């Protein structure tokens, strides 16, 4: 079966740094995505990792270790608008199906 | 550029009634997805189209759900008859390709409530 694990909720303070972890056990791997989803809205793309290492994009960075089945999303200089759910998703080969985790709800407090 | 368009945004029906959702993907996107998302969960794939062909419908409950993508552009997802457990958000997404790195663009979703 396919399994993606993320913490259910996290709380952080405005201006701080937060790391959201994701571990996966899937039948193959063809890339890992992070999406942001505000309550009642559609998921929006944040990052894509297919090779090991860190991808940086502004205040957001995403890291991947394929050997460990592990990724994290790093959010710097947190803003109130970053309060949202963050979805980790793994693309598996043989049809390029994307499996989504349940998401991590991040609360940013003043 | 217009994003993925879905309608209606909200739908309330009684159980055993039929319901249909419509999706217009981003122009030029060959791949179209229908997902179901329950509260506090991630999206779950129902069906994926490559142009007009359904290439992955293994998770679609075919006894009551059906979908079509005529002419490889717009798509319709239908439930007949609806059950209480079908209450969820139905998301449509599209991508330029289903291959590696094929970022998906999601529509706002249709929130279905079955009473």
Short mmCIF file of C-alpha atoms in Angstrom, two decimals:
data_model
loop_
_atom_site.label_atom_id
_atom_site.label_comp_id
_atom_site.label_asym_id
_atom_site.label_seq_id
_atom_site.Cartn_x
_atom_site.Cartn_y
_atom_site.Cartn_z
CA UNK A 1 0.00 0.00 0.00
CA UNK A 2 0.84 3.65 -0.13
CA UNK A 3 1.55 5.59 3.05
CA UNK A 4 2.40 9.24 3.58
CA UNK A 5 2.79 10.58 7.11
CA UNK A 6 2.73 14.20 8.21
CA UNK A 7 2.06 15.78 11.60
CA UNK A 8 -1.60 16.72 11.94
CA UNK A 9 -1.06 20.21 13.34
CA UNK A 10 1.75 22.62 14.13
CA UNK A 11 1.83 26.05 15.72
CA UNK A 12 4.53 28.66 15.22
CA UNK A 13 5.09 32.34 15.88
CA UNK A 14 5.09 35.11 13.32
CA UNK A 15 8.63 35.80 12.11
CA UNK A 16 9.92 32.39 13.15
CA UNK A 17 11.00 29.35 11.13
CA UNK A 18 9.00 26.13 10.96
CA UNK A 19 9.83 22.75 9.47
CA UNK A 20 7.06 20.41 8.36
CA UNK A 21 8.18 16.82 7.95
CA UNK A 22 6.84 14.18 5.61
CA UNK A 23 7.76 10.50 5.45
CA UNK A 24 6.54 8.19 2.74
CA UNK A 25 6.41 4.50 1.92
CA UNK A 26 5.19 4.02 -1.61
CA UNK A 27 5.43 1.53 -4.44
CA UNK A 28 8.06 3.49 -6.31
CA UNK A 29 8.93 7.16 -6.44
CA UNK A 30 8.80 9.65 -9.24
CA UNK A 31 8.89 12.97 -7.41
CA UNK A 32 7.53 14.71 -4.33
CA UNK A 33 5.31 17.77 -4.27
CA UNK A 34 4.32 20.24 -1.58
CA UNK A 35 1.04 22.11 -1.90
CA UNK A 36 -0.45 24.85 0.27
CA UNK A 37 -4.18 24.87 0.93
CA UNK A 38 -5.99 27.66 2.75
CA UNK A 39 -9.27 26.71 4.39
CA UNK A 40 -12.04 26.41 1.83
CA UNK A 41 -9.70 26.99 -1.09
CA UNK A 42 -7.91 24.90 -3.70
CA UNK A 43 -4.41 23.51 -3.14
CA UNK A 44 -1.69 25.57 -4.78
CA UNK A 45 1.71 24.28 -5.85
CA UNK A 46 4.73 25.17 -3.71
CA UNK A 47 7.59 22.89 -4.72
CA UNK A 48 8.70 19.77 -6.51
CA UNK A 49 11.70 17.55 -5.62
CA UNK A 50 12.85 14.59 -7.64
CA UNK A 51 16.54 14.51 -6.66
CA UNK A 52 18.04 14.51 -3.17
CA UNK A 53 18.85 17.84 -1.66
CA UNK A 54 17.41 21.22 -0.89
CA UNK A 55 15.36 23.35 -3.27
CA UNK A 56 14.99 26.97 -2.21
CA UNK A 57 12.30 29.32 -3.43
CA UNK A 58 12.02 32.58 -1.56
CA UNK A 59 10.85 32.02 2.00
CA UNK A 60 10.04 28.38 1.27
CA UNK A 61 12.53 25.53 0.89
CA UNK A 62 11.94 21.82 0.39
CA UNK A 63 14.33 18.98 1.11
CA UNK A 64 14.29 15.39 -0.11
CA UNK A 65 16.12 12.22 0.91
CA UNK A 66 14.97 9.35 -1.27
CA UNK A 67 16.98 6.74 0.65
CA UNK A 68 15.18 7.70 3.84
CA UNK A 69 11.76 8.26 2.27
CA UNK A 70 11.78 11.69 3.86
CA UNK A 71 11.08 15.27 2.94
CA UNK A 72 10.55 18.50 4.78
CA UNK A 73 9.15 21.91 3.93
CA UNK A 74 10.90 24.83 5.61
CA UNK A 75 9.07 28.12 5.98
CA UNK A 76 11.12 31.14 7.03
CA UNK A 77 10.04 34.56 8.31
CA UNK A 78 6.56 33.26 9.00
CA UNK A 79 3.64 35.52 8.23
CA UNK A 80 0.06 35.27 9.43
CA UNK A 81 -1.03 34.46 5.87
CA UNK A 82 1.06 31.27 6.04
CA UNK A 83 -1.61 29.76 8.29
CA UNK A 84 -2.89 26.95 6.07
CA UNK A 85 -2.68 23.22 5.47
CA UNK A 86 0.46 21.91 3.79
CA UNK A 87 0.05 18.79 1.71
CA UNK A 88 2.89 16.41 0.92
CA UNK A 89 2.27 14.36 -2.22
CA UNK A 90 4.29 11.61 -3.88
CA UNK A 91 4.10 10.71 -7.54
CA UNK A 92 4.43 7.01 -8.18
CA UNK A 93 5.43 5.47 -11.51
CA UNK A 94 3.28 3.22 -13.62
CA UNK A 95 0.70 5.81 -14.49
CA UNK A 96 2.16 8.82 -12.69
CA UNK A 97 -0.48 8.72 -10.00
CA UNK A 98 -0.05 11.28 -7.21
CA UNK A 99 -0.74 10.19 -3.63
CA UNK A 100 -1.51 12.95 -1.14
CA UNK A 101 -0.88 12.95 2.57
CA UNK A 102 -3.58 14.16 4.95
CA UNK A 103 -1.86 17.51 5.32
CA UNK A 104 -0.39 19.48 8.22
CA UNK A 105 -2.43 22.36 9.54
CA UNK A 106 -0.10 25.22 10.43
CA UNK A 107 -1.28 27.94 12.79
CA UNK A 108 0.82 31.12 12.86
CA UNK A 109 0.27 33.22 15.97
CA UNK A 110 1.27 36.81 16.61
CA UNK B 1 -4.60 33.24 -17.92
CA UNK B 2 -7.77 31.76 -16.48
CA UNK B 3 -7.37 28.99 -13.95
CA UNK B 4 -9.36 25.79 -13.60
CA UNK B 5 -13.05 26.60 -13.46
CA UNK B 6 -15.57 24.47 -11.59
CA UNK B 7 -19.28 24.76 -11.09
CA UNK B 8 -21.30 24.80 -9.03
CA UNK B 9 -19.26 25.89 -6.01
CA UNK B 10 -21.80 24.50 -3.59
CA UNK B 11 -24.52 21.90 -3.95
CA UNK B 12 -26.99 20.58 -1.41
CA UNK B 13 -29.13 17.59 -2.36
CA UNK B 14 -31.12 14.87 -0.69
CA UNK B 15 -29.84 11.32 -0.71
CA UNK B 16 -30.77 9.22 -3.73
CA UNK B 17 -30.84 12.30 -5.94
CA UNK B 18 -28.47 12.69 -8.88
CA UNK B 19 -25.84 15.43 -9.05
CA UNK B 20 -23.33 16.59 -11.64
CA UNK B 21 -20.20 18.70 -11.43
CA UNK B 22 -18.53 20.51 -14.30
CA UNK B 23 -14.88 21.37 -14.84
CA UNK B 24 -13.11 23.48 -17.45
CA UNK B 25 -9.34 22.95 -17.27
CA UNK B 26 -6.61 25.41 -18.15
CA UNK B 27 -6.35 25.83 -21.91
CA UNK B 28 -3.81 23.45 -23.42
CA UNK B 29 -3.67 21.12 -20.43
CA UNK B 30 -4.04 17.56 -21.68
CA UNK B 31 -4.34 15.89 -18.29
CA UNK B 32 -7.42 16.33 -16.15
CA UNK B 33 -8.03 14.90 -12.68
CA UNK B 34 -11.05 14.56 -10.44
CA UNK B 35 -10.32 14.28 -6.73
CA UNK B 36 -12.47 13.83 -3.66
CA UNK B 37 -11.38 15.60 -0.47
CA UNK B 38 -12.90 14.94 2.92
CA UNK B 39 -12.45 17.38 5.78
CA UNK B 40 -8.98 17.14 7.28
CA UNK B 41 -7.75 14.78 4.59
CA UNK B 42 -5.73 15.10 1.42
CA UNK B 43 -7.26 14.82 -2.04
CA UNK B 44 -7.95 11.26 -3.25
CA UNK B 45 -7.88 10.57 -6.97
CA UNK B 46 -11.13 9.43 -8.53
CA UNK B 47 -10.22 9.51 -12.20
CA UNK B 48 -7.52 10.86 -14.50
CA UNK B 49 -7.89 11.71 -18.16
CA UNK B 50 -5.24 12.04 -20.83
CA UNK B 51 -7.09 14.07 -23.45
CA UNK B 52 -10.43 12.28 -23.77
CA UNK B 53 -9.21 8.90 -22.51
CA UNK B 54 -9.72 7.81 -18.90
CA UNK B 55 -6.34 6.27 -18.07
CA UNK B 56 -6.84 5.71 -14.34
CA UNK B 57 -10.32 5.18 -12.91
CA UNK B 58 -9.45 2.46 -10.45
CA UNK B 59 -10.69 4.53 -7.48
CA UNK B 60 -13.98 5.58 -9.08
CA UNK B 61 -17.00 3.80 -7.53
CA UNK B 62 -18.46 2.83 -10.85
CA UNK B 63 -21.78 1.64 -9.49
CA UNK B 64 -22.81 5.24 -8.82
CA UNK B 65 -20.12 7.53 -10.22
CA UNK B 66 -19.47 8.30 -13.86
CA UNK B 67 -17.34 10.81 -15.68
CA UNK B 68 -16.75 11.98 -19.19
CA UNK B 69 -14.42 14.33 -21.00
CA UNK B 70 -15.85 14.87 -24.43
CA UNK B 71 -13.48 16.41 -26.98
CA UNK B 72 -10.70 16.27 -24.41
CA UNK B 73 -11.49 19.63 -22.83
CA UNK B 74 -14.36 20.08 -20.35
CA UNK B 75 -15.29 17.26 -18.02
CA UNK B 76 -18.35 16.25 -16.06
CA UNK B 77 -18.48 14.07 -12.96
CA UNK B 78 -21.84 12.56 -12.04
CA UNK B 79 -23.17 10.75 -9.00
CA UNK B 80 -26.41 8.81 -9.26
CA UNK B 81 -27.81 8.14 -6.76
CA UNK B 82 -25.99 10.18 -4.12
CA UNK B 83 -25.45 8.74 -0.64
CA UNK B 84 -24.83 10.49 2.67
CA UNK B 85 -21.17 9.44 2.58
CA UNK B 86 -20.63 11.30 -0.68
CA UNK B 87 -20.63 14.63 1.16
CA UNK B 88 -17.18 16.08 0.44
CA UNK B 89 -15.37 18.59 -1.72
CA UNK B 90 -14.86 17.49 -5.32
CA UNK B 91 -11.74 19.02 -6.81
CA UNK B 92 -10.84 19.18 -10.45
CA UNK B 93 -7.21 19.70 -11.46
CA UNK B 94 -5.33 19.89 -14.72
CA UNK B 95 -1.72 19.69 -15.80
CA UNK B 96 0.20 20.18 -18.99
CA UNK B 97 1.52 16.66 -18.72
CA UNK B 98 1.16 13.76 -16.35
CA UNK B 99 4.86 13.07 -16.51
CA UNK B 100 7.54 13.95 -14.00
CA UNK B 101 7.25 17.45 -12.69
CA UNK B 102 3.72 17.81 -13.99
CA UNK B 103 2.50 20.41 -11.53
CA UNK B 104 -1.25 20.20 -11.01
CA UNK B 105 -3.44 23.28 -10.98
CA UNK B 106 -6.56 22.88 -8.89
CA UNK B 107 -9.96 24.45 -9.27
CA UNK B 108 -11.85 25.90 -6.28
CA UNK B 109 -13.85 22.70 -5.86
CA UNK B 110 -17.52 21.87 -5.46
CA UNK B 111 -18.65 21.36 -1.89
CA UNK B 112 -21.37 18.69 -1.92
CA UNK B 113 -23.70 18.16 1.01
CA UNK B 114 -26.01 15.16 0.89
CA UNK B 115 -28.90 15.32 3.38
#
